[in-house]
Short mmCIF file of C-alpha atoms in Angstrom, two decimals:
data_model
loop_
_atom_site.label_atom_id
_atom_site.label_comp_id
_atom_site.label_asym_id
_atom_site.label_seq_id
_atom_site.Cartn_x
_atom_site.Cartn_y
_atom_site.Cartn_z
CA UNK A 1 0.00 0.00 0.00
CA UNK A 2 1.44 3.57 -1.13
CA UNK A 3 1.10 6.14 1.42
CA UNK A 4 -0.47 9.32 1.06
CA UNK A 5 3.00 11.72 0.69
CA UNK A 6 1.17 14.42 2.68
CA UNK A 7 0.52 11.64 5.77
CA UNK A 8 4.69 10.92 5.48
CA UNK A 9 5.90 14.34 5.16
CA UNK A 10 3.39 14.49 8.52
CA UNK A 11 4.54 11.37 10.37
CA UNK A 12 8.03 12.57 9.52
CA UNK A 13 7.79 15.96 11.53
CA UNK A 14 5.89 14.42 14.13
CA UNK A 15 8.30 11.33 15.03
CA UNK A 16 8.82 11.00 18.60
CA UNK A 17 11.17 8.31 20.19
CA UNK A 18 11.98 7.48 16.84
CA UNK A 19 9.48 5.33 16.04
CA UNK A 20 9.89 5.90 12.68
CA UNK A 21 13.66 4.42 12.84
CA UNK A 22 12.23 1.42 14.87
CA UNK A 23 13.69 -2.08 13.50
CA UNK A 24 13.50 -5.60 14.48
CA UNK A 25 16.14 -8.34 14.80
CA UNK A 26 14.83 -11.70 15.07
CA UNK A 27 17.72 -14.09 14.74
CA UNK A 28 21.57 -14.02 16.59
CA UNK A 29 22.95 -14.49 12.85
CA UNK A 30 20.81 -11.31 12.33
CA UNK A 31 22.60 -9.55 15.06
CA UNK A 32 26.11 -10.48 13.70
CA UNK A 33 25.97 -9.09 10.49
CA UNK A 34 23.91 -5.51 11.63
CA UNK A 35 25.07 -4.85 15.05
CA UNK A 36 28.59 -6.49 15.37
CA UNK A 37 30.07 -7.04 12.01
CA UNK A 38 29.73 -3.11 11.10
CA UNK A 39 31.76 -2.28 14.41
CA UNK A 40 34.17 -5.12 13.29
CA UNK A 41 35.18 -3.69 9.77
CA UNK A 42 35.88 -0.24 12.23
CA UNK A 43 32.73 1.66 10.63
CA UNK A 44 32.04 4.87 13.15
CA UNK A 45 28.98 3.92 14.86
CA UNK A 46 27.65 4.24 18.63
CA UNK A 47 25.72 2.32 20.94
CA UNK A 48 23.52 2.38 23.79
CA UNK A 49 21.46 -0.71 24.90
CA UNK A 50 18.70 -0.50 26.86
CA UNK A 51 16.96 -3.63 28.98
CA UNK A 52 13.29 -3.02 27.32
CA UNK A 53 11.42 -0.71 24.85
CA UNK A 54 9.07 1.45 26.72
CA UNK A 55 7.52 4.36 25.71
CA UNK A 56 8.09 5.20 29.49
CA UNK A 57 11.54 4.83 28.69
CA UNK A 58 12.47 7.40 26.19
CA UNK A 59 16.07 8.25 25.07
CA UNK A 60 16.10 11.06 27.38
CA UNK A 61 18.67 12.81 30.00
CA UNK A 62 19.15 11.53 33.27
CA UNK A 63 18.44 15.58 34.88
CA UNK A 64 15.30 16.03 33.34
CA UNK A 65 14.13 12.54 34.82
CA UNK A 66 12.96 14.28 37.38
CA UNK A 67 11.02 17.27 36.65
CA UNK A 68 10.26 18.31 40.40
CA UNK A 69 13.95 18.82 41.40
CA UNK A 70 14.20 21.84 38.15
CA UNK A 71 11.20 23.24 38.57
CA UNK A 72 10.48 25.31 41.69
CA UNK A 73 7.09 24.90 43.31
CA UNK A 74 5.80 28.35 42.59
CA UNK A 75 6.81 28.25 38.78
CA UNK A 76 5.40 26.02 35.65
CA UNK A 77 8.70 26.23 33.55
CA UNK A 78 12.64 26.76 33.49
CA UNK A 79 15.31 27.22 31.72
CA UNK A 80 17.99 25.20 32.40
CA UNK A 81 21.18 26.49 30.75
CA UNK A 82 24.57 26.13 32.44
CA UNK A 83 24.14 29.03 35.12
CA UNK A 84 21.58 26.76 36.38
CA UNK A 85 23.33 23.83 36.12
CA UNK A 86 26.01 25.44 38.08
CA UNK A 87 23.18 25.98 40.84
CA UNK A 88 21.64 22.95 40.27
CA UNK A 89 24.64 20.72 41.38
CA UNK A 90 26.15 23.23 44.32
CA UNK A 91 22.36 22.75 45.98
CA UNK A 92 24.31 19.10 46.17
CA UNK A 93 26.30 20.21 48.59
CA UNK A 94 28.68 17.08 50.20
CA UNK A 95 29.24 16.51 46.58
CA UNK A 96 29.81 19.45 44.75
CA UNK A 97 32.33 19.96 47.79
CA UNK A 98 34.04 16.71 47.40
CA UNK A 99 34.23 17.03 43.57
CA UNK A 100 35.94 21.11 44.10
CA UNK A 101 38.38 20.28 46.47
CA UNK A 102 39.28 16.97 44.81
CA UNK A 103 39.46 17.80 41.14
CA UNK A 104 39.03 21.27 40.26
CA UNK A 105 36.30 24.03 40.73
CA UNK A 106 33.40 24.52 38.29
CA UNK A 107 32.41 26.96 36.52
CA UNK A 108 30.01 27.75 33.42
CA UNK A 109 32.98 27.91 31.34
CA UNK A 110 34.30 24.46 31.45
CA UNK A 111 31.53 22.42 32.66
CA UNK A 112 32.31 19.60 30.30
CA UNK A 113 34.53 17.30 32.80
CA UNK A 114 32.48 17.70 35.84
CA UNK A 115 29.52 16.64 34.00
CA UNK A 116 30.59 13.60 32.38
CA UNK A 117 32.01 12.79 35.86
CA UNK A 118 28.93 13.38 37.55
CA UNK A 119 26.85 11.06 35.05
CA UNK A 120 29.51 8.41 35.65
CA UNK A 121 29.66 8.52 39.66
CA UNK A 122 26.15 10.34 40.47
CA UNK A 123 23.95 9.40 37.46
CA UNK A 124 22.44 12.81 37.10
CA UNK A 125 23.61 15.19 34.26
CA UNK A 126 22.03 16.97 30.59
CA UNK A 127 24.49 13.91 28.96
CA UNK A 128 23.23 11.06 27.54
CA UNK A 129 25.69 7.38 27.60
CA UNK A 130 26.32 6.33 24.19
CA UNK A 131 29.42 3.83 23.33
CA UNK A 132 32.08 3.31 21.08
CA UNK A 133 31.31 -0.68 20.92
CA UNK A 134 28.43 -2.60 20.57
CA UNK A 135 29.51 -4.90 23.38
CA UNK A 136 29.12 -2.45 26.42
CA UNK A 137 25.87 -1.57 25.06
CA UNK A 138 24.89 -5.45 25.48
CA UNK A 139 25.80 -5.58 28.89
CA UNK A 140 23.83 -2.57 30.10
CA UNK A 141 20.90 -4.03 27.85
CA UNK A 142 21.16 -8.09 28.98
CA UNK A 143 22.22 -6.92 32.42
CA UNK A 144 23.13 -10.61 33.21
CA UNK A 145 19.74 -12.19 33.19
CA UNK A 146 19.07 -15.81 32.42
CA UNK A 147 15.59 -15.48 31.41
CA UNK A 148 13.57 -12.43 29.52
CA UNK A 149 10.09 -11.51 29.29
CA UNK A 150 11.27 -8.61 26.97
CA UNK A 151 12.78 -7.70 24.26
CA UNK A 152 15.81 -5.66 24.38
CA UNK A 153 16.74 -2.44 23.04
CA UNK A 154 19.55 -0.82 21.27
CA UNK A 155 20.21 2.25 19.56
CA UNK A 156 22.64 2.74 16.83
CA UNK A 157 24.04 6.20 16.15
CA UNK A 158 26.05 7.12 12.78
CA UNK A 159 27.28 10.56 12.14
CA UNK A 160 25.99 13.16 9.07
CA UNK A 161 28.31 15.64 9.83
CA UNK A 162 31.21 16.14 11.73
CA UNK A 163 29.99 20.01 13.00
CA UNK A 164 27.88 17.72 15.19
CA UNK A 165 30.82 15.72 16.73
CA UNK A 166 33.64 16.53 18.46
CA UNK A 167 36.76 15.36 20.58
CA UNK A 168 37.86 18.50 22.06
CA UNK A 169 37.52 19.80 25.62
CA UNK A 170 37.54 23.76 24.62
CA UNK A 171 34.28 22.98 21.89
CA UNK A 172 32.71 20.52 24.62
CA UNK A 173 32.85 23.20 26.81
CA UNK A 174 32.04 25.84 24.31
CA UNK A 175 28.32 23.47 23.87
CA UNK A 176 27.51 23.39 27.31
CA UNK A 177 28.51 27.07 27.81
CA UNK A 178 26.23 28.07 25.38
CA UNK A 179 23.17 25.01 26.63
CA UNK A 180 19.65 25.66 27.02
CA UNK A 181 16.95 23.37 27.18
CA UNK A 182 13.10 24.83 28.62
CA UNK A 183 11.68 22.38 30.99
CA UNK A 184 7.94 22.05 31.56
CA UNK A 185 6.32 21.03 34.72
CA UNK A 186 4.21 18.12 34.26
CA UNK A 187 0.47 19.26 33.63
CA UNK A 188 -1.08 16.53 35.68
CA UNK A 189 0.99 17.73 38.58
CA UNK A 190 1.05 20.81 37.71
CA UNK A 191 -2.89 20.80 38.37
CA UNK A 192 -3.11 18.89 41.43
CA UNK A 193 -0.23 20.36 43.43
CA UNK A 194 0.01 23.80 43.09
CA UNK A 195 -1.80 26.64 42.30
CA UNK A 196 -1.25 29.04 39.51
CA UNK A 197 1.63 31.50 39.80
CA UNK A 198 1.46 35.05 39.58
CA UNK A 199 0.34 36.19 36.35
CA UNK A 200 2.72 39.09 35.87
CA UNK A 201 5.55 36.84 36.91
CA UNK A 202 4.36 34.22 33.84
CA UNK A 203 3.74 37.07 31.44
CA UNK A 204 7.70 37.86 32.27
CA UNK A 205 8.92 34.60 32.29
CA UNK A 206 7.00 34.06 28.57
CA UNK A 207 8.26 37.20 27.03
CA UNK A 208 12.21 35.79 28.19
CA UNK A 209 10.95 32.07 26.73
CA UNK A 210 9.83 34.33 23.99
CA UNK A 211 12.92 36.03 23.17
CA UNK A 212 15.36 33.21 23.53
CA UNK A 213 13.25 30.96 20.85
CA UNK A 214 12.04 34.28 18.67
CA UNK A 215 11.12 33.10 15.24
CA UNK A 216 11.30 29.24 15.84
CA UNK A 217 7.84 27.18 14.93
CA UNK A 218 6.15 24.73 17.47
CA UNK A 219 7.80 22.36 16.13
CA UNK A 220 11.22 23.88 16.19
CA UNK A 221 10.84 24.84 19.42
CA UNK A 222 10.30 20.86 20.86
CA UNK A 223 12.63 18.86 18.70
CA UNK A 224 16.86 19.09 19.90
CA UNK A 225 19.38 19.53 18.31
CA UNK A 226 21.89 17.08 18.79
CA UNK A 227 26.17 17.02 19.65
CA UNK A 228 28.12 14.04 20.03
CA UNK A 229 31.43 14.28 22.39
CA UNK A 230 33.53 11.65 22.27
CA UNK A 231 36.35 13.17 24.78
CA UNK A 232 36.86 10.37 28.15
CA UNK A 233 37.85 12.67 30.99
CA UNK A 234 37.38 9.69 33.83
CA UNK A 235 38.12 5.91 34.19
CA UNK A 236 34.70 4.31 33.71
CA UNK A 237 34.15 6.64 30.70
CA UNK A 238 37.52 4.79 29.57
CA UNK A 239 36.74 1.37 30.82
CA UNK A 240 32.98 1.20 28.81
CA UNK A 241 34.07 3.07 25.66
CA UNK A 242 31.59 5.38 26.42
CA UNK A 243 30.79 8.87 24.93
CA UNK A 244 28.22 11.59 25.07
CA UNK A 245 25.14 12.64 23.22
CA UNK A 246 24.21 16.20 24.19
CA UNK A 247 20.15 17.25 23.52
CA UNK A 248 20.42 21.33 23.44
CA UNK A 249 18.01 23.98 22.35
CA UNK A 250 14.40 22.72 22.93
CA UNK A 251 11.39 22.92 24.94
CA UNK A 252 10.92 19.50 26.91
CA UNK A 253 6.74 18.60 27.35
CA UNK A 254 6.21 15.39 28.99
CA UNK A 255 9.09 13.18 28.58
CA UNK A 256 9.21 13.13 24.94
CA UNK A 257 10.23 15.30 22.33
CA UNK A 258 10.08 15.49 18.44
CA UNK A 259 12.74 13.88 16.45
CA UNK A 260 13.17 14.84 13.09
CA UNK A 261 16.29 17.83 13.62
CA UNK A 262 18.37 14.60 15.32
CA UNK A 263 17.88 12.61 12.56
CA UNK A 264 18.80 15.40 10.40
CA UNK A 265 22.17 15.47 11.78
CA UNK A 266 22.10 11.95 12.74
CA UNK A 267 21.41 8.21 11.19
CA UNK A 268 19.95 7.04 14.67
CA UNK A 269 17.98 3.45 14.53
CA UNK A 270 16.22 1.40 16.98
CA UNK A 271 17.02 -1.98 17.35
CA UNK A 272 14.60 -3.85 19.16
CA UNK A 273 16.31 -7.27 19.69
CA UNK A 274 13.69 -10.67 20.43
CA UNK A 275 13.90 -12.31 24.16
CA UNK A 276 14.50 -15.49 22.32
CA UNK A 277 17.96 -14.96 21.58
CA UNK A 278 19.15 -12.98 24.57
CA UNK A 279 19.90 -16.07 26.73
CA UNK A 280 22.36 -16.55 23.30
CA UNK A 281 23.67 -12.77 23.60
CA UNK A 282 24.58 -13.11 27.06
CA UNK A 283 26.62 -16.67 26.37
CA UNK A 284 28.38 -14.91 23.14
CA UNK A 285 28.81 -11.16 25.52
CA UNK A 286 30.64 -13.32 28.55
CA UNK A 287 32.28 -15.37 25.71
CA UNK A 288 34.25 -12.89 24.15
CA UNK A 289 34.58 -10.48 26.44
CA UNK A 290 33.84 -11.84 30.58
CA UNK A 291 34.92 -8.39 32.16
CA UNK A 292 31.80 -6.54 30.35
CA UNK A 293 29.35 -8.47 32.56
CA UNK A 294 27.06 -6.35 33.76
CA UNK A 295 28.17 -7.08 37.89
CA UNK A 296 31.57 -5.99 36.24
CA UNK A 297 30.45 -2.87 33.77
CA UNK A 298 30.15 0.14 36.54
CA UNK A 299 32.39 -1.37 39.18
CA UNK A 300 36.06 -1.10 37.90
CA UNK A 301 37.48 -2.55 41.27
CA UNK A 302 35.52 -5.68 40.31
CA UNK A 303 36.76 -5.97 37.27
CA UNK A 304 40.35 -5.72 38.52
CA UNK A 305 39.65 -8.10 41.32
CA UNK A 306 38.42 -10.79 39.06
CA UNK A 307 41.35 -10.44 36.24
CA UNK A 308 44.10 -10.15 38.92
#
């Protein structure tokens, strides 16, 4: 059946958790030749496996899982660029101490390396894990498990353009500098927890949305633009591979946003991988490489234990 070019130019611009990239593997010779044997012949694509597909799951950064933390109880939106990350993290207090005195102070300016370590040793940051290999990804995805009632997930990333990518501190920093992403309160809590705020304060807080996103379309305004940083500035960044996908200049509704300007700059595909064959994935994962096990993949004394 043809579709109606009107309904695809429509489905296009309203893609969310790229549904639209959404593929199935079936079959573990499948997964050799489409997820490993690309990253075998050293083709320049990035990973992140996930342990089920669930629209409740989107590919989404780990500070915006929680909404209530950003948002303060009198508002219904900010905008969190890096002077509020800045105050964001020092309302951490024991940590953002630990981290200054240890390694280095922070500032707006080069806010690169503290994030990527806090996403590594805290979990919280605007970064989202990709990796260089497809076999970290399978770890984080399998997570050890002998049976599966799910499928898996995993996301493939290939690069467009290399204005999108980068492996230097000083542009890394330059991004995040320059970050801004407006965050919504949800509306269902918005409605039963709080009451409206001031008027003249949302008229003011509007006309600053306002200027900051002048010109852009609905649409513009809730689909991200996308970075990749590929620059490992601690050991378990190192140790899994990993690198960064950075979400920047959009409105965030919900937990999902519109696609299409990521897959503009990006060839991103969802894998969804059948339960059958995991049991199979895990024996070929601990085959080839044992220190990737999941009880092994974010616990580098562990790992060094168990090859020692």
């Amino acid at each position: 059946m043809i579709k109606n070019p009107l309904l695809v130019k429509l489905e296009n611009e309203l893609d969310f958790d790229f549904r639209l990239e959404t593929n199935h593997i079936s079959t573990l010779d499948e997964f050799e030749q489409i997820i490993l044997k690309p990253h075998e012949e050293g083709k320049r694509i990035f990973y992140r496996g996930e342990r089920i597909s669930s629209l409740s799951r989107p590919l989404l950064p780990t500070i915006f899982r929680d909404k209530e933390r950003l948002v303060a109880d009198n508002r219904i939106v900010c905008m969190v660029d890096s002077d509020f990350i800045c105050s964001y993290y020092k309302n951490m207090t024991a940590y953002y101490n630990l981290y200054s005195d240890i390694i280095g102070e922070v500032s707006r300016d080069s806010l690169y390396k503290f994030l990527a370590f806090s996403q590594h040793y805290i979990g919280v940051s605007p970064l989202i894990d990709f990796t260089k290999s497809p076999y970290p990804a399978m770890s984080f995805a399998l997570k050890d498990r002998q049976t599966y009632t799910d499928d898996i997930m995993i996301y493939t990333l290939e690069i467009k353009d290399d204005n999108d990518y980068t492996s230097s501190q000083e542009t890394a920093d330059r991004w995040l500098r320059d970050y801004s992403v407006l965050v919504f309160r949800d509306a269902a809590k918005r409605q039963l927890n709080f009451e409206m705020e001031n008027p003249f304060e949302a008229i003011a807080e509007y006309r600053r949305i306002y200027e900051r996103f002048g010109g852009s379309t609905f649409l513009e305004l809730n689909t991200p633009t996308a970075k990749l940083i590929d620059l490992p500035t601690n050991d378990l960044m190192l140790y899994q591979q990993g690198v960064f996908l950075l979400l920047d200049d959009f409105s965030l509704m919900g937990k999902s946003y519109l696609t299409k300007q990521i897959r503009d700059d990006f060839n991103v595909k969802k894998w969804l991988i059948n339960k059958n064959i995991c049991p199979d994935l895990l024996d070929l994962l601990l085959s080839r490489y044992p220190y990737y096990s999941y009880k092994y993949i974010t616990d580098l004394v562990k790992v060094s234990k168990s090859l020692r």
